[in-house]
mmCIF file of C-alpha atoms in Angstrom:
data_model
loop_
_atom_site.group_PDB
_atom_site.id
_atom_site.type_symbol
_atom_site.label_atom_id
_atom_site.label_comp_id
_atom_site.label_asym_id
_atom_site.label_seq_id
_atom_site.Cartn_x
_atom_site.Cartn_y
_atom_site.Cartn_z
ATOM 1 C CA MET A 8 4.649 -0.303 18.016
ATOM 2 C CA GLY A 9 4.435 2.934 20.211
ATOM 3 C CA ASN A 10 6.663 5.089 18.030
ATOM 4 C CA PHE A 11 5.390 7.099 15.242
ATOM 5 C CA ALA A 12 4.921 5.343 12.000
ATOM 6 C CA ILE A 13 3.245 5.623 8.654
ATOM 7 C CA TYR A 14 0.079 3.249 8.383
ATOM 8 C CA SER A 15 -1.135 1.141 5.805
ATOM 9 C CA ILE A 16 -4.741 -0.304 5.145
ATOM 10 C CA GLY A 17 -6.622 -2.231 2.368
ATOM 11 C CA HIS A 18 -10.268 -1.664 1.892
ATOM 12 C CA GLY A 19 -10.807 -5.266 0.979
ATOM 13 C CA GLY A 20 -14.447 -4.432 0.032
ATOM 14 C CA ARG A 21 -15.219 -3.845 3.739
ATOM 15 C CA SER A 22 -17.953 -1.381 4.463
ATOM 16 C CA ILE A 23 -17.008 2.544 4.442
ATOM 17 C CA GLU A 24 -18.218 2.602 8.034
ATOM 18 C CA GLU A 25 -15.839 -0.158 9.095
ATOM 19 C CA LEU A 26 -12.829 1.453 7.336
ATOM 20 C CA ILE A 27 -13.483 4.904 8.801
ATOM 21 C CA SER A 28 -13.821 3.127 12.230
ATOM 22 C CA LEU A 29 -10.457 1.656 11.796
ATOM 23 C CA LEU A 30 -8.977 4.893 10.569
ATOM 24 C CA LYS A 31 -10.236 6.685 13.644
ATOM 25 C CA ASP A 32 -9.141 3.998 15.935
ATOM 26 C CA ASN A 33 -5.699 4.648 14.632
ATOM 27 C CA GLU A 34 -6.011 8.362 14.761
ATOM 28 C CA ILE A 35 -5.511 8.763 10.975
ATOM 29 C CA SER A 36 -5.845 12.153 9.532
ATOM 30 C CA TYR A 37 -4.976 11.676 5.948
ATOM 31 C CA VAL A 38 -5.651 8.782 3.736
ATOM 32 C CA ILE A 39 -3.204 8.334 0.871
ATOM 33 C CA ASP A 40 -4.695 6.412 -2.047
ATOM 34 C CA VAL A 41 -1.879 4.364 -3.602
ATOM 35 C CA ARG A 42 -4.287 2.604 -5.898
ATOM 36 C CA THR A 43 -3.032 3.149 -9.620
ATOM 37 C CA LYS A 44 -6.884 3.175 -10.572
ATOM 38 C CA PRO A 45 -8.850 4.829 -7.695
ATOM 39 C CA ARG A 46 -12.075 2.956 -8.584
ATOM 40 C CA SER A 47 -13.627 -0.258 -7.638
ATOM 41 C CA ARG A 48 -16.273 -1.805 -9.898
ATOM 42 C CA PHE A 49 -17.619 -4.136 -7.020
ATOM 43 C CA HIS A 50 -17.310 -1.584 -4.238
ATOM 44 C CA PRO A 51 -18.325 1.832 -5.621
ATOM 45 C CA GLN A 52 -17.899 3.284 -2.203
ATOM 46 C CA TYR A 53 -14.254 3.379 -2.925
ATOM 47 C CA ASN A 54 -14.409 5.320 -6.135
ATOM 48 C CA LYS A 55 -12.185 8.265 -5.753
ATOM 49 C CA GLU A 56 -14.894 11.116 -5.417
ATOM 50 C CA ARG A 57 -17.155 8.883 -3.190
ATOM 51 C CA LEU A 58 -14.267 7.963 -0.897
ATOM 52 C CA ASP A 59 -13.185 11.536 -0.583
ATOM 53 C CA ASN A 60 -16.621 12.590 0.219
ATOM 54 C CA HIS A 61 -17.116 10.029 3.007
ATOM 55 C CA LEU A 62 -13.704 10.707 4.482
ATOM 56 C CA LYS A 63 -14.225 14.621 4.420
ATOM 57 C CA ALA A 64 -17.501 13.958 6.208
ATOM 58 C CA GLU A 65 -15.401 12.446 9.129
ATOM 59 C CA ASN A 66 -12.661 15.050 8.917
ATOM 60 C CA ILE A 67 -10.173 12.730 7.319
ATOM 61 C CA ARG A 68 -8.337 14.151 4.335
ATOM 62 C CA TYR A 69 -8.043 12.259 1.053
ATOM 63 C CA VAL A 70 -4.900 12.560 -1.178
ATOM 64 C CA PHE A 71 -4.608 10.382 -4.326
ATOM 65 C CA MET A 72 -1.006 9.454 -5.097
ATOM 66 C CA GLY A 73 -1.449 6.354 -7.489
ATOM 67 C CA GLU A 74 0.492 8.088 -10.227
ATOM 68 C CA ASN A 75 3.392 8.121 -7.962
ATOM 69 C CA LEU A 76 3.170 5.345 -5.588
ATOM 70 C CA GLY A 77 0.620 2.897 -7.584
ATOM 71 C CA GLY A 78 1.233 -0.745 -8.055
ATOM 72 C CA LEU A 79 0.871 -0.539 -11.746
ATOM 73 C CA PRO A 80 3.282 2.290 -13.134
ATOM 74 C CA LYS A 81 2.509 3.680 -16.486
ATOM 75 C CA ASP A 82 6.307 3.519 -17.169
ATOM 76 C CA GLU A 83 6.805 0.538 -19.331
ATOM 77 C CA SER A 84 10.322 0.296 -18.131
ATOM 78 C CA CYS A 85 9.032 -0.843 -14.645
ATOM 79 C CA TYR A 86 7.966 -4.234 -15.985
ATOM 80 C CA ASP A 87 9.797 -7.495 -16.521
ATOM 81 C CA THR A 88 9.475 -9.656 -19.584
ATOM 82 C CA ASP A 89 6.712 -11.619 -18.018
ATOM 83 C CA GLY A 90 4.656 -8.463 -17.319
ATOM 84 C CA HIS A 91 5.418 -8.395 -13.579
ATOM 85 C CA VAL A 92 6.100 -5.143 -12.119
ATOM 86 C CA ASN A 93 9.756 -4.952 -11.172
ATOM 87 C CA TYR A 94 9.929 -3.179 -7.796
ATOM 88 C CA GLU A 95 13.861 -2.581 -8.029
ATOM 89 C CA LYS A 96 13.255 -0.609 -11.375
ATOM 90 C CA THR A 97 10.281 1.009 -9.931
ATOM 91 C CA LYS A 98 12.065 2.355 -6.841
ATOM 92 C CA GLN A 99 14.604 4.156 -9.166
ATOM 93 C CA GLN A 100 11.886 6.218 -11.051
ATOM 94 C CA ASP A 101 11.655 9.942 -10.265
ATOM 95 C CA PHE A 102 7.827 9.662 -9.976
ATOM 96 C CA PHE A 103 8.104 7.121 -7.280
ATOM 97 C CA LYS A 104 10.980 8.873 -5.408
ATOM 98 C CA GLU A 105 8.801 12.012 -5.507
ATOM 99 C CA GLY A 106 5.868 10.210 -3.785
ATOM 100 C CA ILE A 107 8.179 8.602 -1.255
ATOM 101 C CA ALA A 108 9.530 12.262 -0.487
ATOM 102 C CA ARG A 109 5.968 13.391 0.252
ATOM 103 C CA ILE A 110 5.496 10.458 2.672
ATOM 104 C CA LYS A 111 8.780 11.241 4.278
ATOM 105 C CA THR A 112 7.656 14.774 4.803
ATOM 106 C CA ALA A 113 4.443 13.735 6.433
ATOM 107 C CA TYR A 114 6.355 11.465 8.634
ATOM 108 C CA GLU A 115 8.914 14.343 9.660
ATOM 109 C CA LYS A 116 5.928 16.437 10.404
ATOM 110 C CA LYS A 117 4.276 13.720 12.455
ATOM 111 C CA ILE A 118 1.108 13.671 10.260
ATOM 112 C CA ARG A 119 -0.733 10.481 10.837
ATOM 113 C CA ILE A 120 -1.327 8.929 7.481
ATOM 114 C CA ALA A 121 -2.583 5.583 6.211
ATOM 115 C CA CYS A 122 -1.492 4.371 2.581
ATOM 116 C CA MET A 123 -4.635 2.769 1.301
ATOM 117 C CA CYS A 124 -5.022 0.158 -1.528
ATOM 118 C CA SER A 125 -7.483 -2.515 -2.467
ATOM 119 C CA GLU A 126 -6.179 -5.809 -0.864
ATOM 120 C CA ILE A 127 -7.010 -6.338 2.609
ATOM 121 C CA ASP A 128 -3.936 -8.378 3.482
ATOM 122 C CA PRO A 129 -0.691 -6.393 3.154
ATOM 123 C CA CYS A 130 1.196 -9.588 2.133
ATOM 124 C CA ASP A 131 -0.754 -9.310 -1.206
ATOM 125 C CA CYS A 132 -0.032 -5.613 -1.811
ATOM 126 C CA HIS A 133 2.823 -3.336 -3.167
ATOM 127 C CA ARG A 134 1.919 -1.216 -0.150
ATOM 128 C CA SER A 135 4.140 -3.675 2.027
ATOM 129 C CA LYS A 136 6.401 -5.123 -0.828
ATOM 130 C CA LEU A 137 7.405 -2.006 -2.414
ATOM 131 C CA ILE A 138 6.264 1.108 -0.291
ATOM 132 C CA GLY A 139 6.895 -0.239 3.084
ATOM 133 C CA GLU A 140 10.291 -1.829 1.988
ATOM 134 C CA VAL A 141 11.393 1.586 0.607
ATOM 135 C CA LEU A 142 10.329 3.240 3.821
ATOM 136 C CA LYS A 143 12.118 0.482 6.003
ATOM 137 C CA ASP A 144 15.327 1.362 4.026
ATOM 138 C CA ILE A 145 15.113 5.176 5.036
ATOM 139 C CA ASP A 146 14.218 4.183 8.631
ATOM 140 C CA ILE A 147 10.554 5.015 8.513
ATOM 141 C CA PRO A 148 8.301 2.284 10.216
ATOM 142 C CA MET A 149 5.188 1.104 8.530
ATOM 143 C CA ILE A 150 2.445 -0.506 10.526
ATOM 144 C CA HIS A 151 -0.188 -2.513 8.630
ATOM 145 C CA ILE A 152 -3.751 -2.464 9.857
ATOM 146 C CA GLY A 153 -5.228 -5.834 9.227
ATOM 147 C CA LYS A 154 -8.627 -7.457 8.313
ATOM 148 C CA HIS A 155 -9.946 -6.968 11.920
ATOM 149 C CA GLY A 156 -7.943 -3.937 13.004
ATOM 150 C CA GLU A 157 -4.912 -5.935 14.231
ATOM 151 C CA LEU A 158 -1.658 -4.185 13.671
ATOM 152 C CA GLU A 159 1.325 -5.596 12.080
ATOM 153 C CA ASP A 160 4.831 -4.230 11.599
ATOM 154 C CA GLN A 161 6.600 -4.130 8.377
ATOM 155 C CA ARG A 162 9.166 -6.961 9.192
ATOM 156 C CA SER A 163 6.430 -9.334 10.114
ATOM 157 C CA VAL A 164 4.348 -8.780 6.924
ATOM 158 C CA ILE A 165 7.310 -9.434 4.745
ATOM 159 C CA ASN A 166 8.323 -12.523 6.757
ATOM 160 C CA ARG A 167 4.735 -13.734 6.177
ATOM 161 C CA ALA A 168 4.838 -12.838 2.435
ATOM 162 C CA ILE A 169 8.069 -14.615 1.704
ATOM 163 C CA SER A 170 6.745 -17.682 3.801
ATOM 164 C CA ASN A 171 3.561 -17.541 1.663
ATOM 165 C CA SER A 172 5.267 -17.426 -1.651
ATOM 166 C CA SER A 173 8.167 -20.065 -0.688
ATOM 167 C CA SER A 174 8.416 -22.518 -3.505
ATOM 168 C CA HIS A 175 7.343 -26.086 -2.687
ATOM 169 C CA ASP A 176 9.836 -27.542 -5.178
ATOM 170 C CA LEU A 177 11.480 -30.668 -3.550
ATOM 171 C CA PHE A 178 14.594 -29.729 -5.344
ATOM 172 C CA SER A 179 14.690 -26.025 -4.248
ATOM 173 C CA ASN A 180 15.336 -24.430 -0.996
ATOM 174 C CA GLU A 181 15.157 -20.922 -2.150
ATOM 175 C CA LYS A 182 12.433 -18.410 -1.424
ATOM 176 C CA ALA A 183 10.653 -16.595 -4.081
ATOM 177 C CA PRO A 184 11.560 -13.042 -4.632
ATOM 178 C CA LEU A 185 9.177 -10.224 -3.712
ATOM 179 C CA ARG A 186 7.381 -9.080 -6.791
ATOM 180 C CA SER A 187 3.891 -8.423 -8.167
ATOM 181 C CA ARG A 188 1.640 -11.370 -7.712
ATOM 182 C CA LYS A 189 0.833 -11.854 -11.479
ATOM 183 C CA PRO A 190 1.475 -10.305 -14.694
ATOM 184 C CA TYR A 191 -0.549 -7.210 -15.551
ATOM 185 C CA ARG A 192 0.320 -6.730 -19.221
#
């Protein structure tokens, strides 16, 4: 994992000090907030303005990109009939492509960024299943910062996600497709 990469991190309700420490350990200079709604009822230190202020005090820039890269797009065409986000449809949307283009620009300029969402385990989050997979397809590696600061590459996270979602049906040997965990509508 020595080559340049885009990082991902989930706040997971950890203390702001712990999050900042992990960001500094990985020399992150920008946090790209990929939450659709940049607030937390239970962890107000992660509300947009407060998070921006905490990061700014540590010389880390905050950029909200939930409208482009959030896991709950406003566009109804991004959902299947059961209310799950359809990642294949989302990938085709101009708003999403614009967000990926900005991430690609940061990568090309070797700006150390971390895409941040709520879920602490990247297996549970669109930052691996959607953003990380799209980046992989354009040869941009994503490294996920885990609960205790451990680093995990995109391939390993997706293998775990598929393994965790495998059907335990005695009559099926198929793996469940990557999609949002539950309906949101």
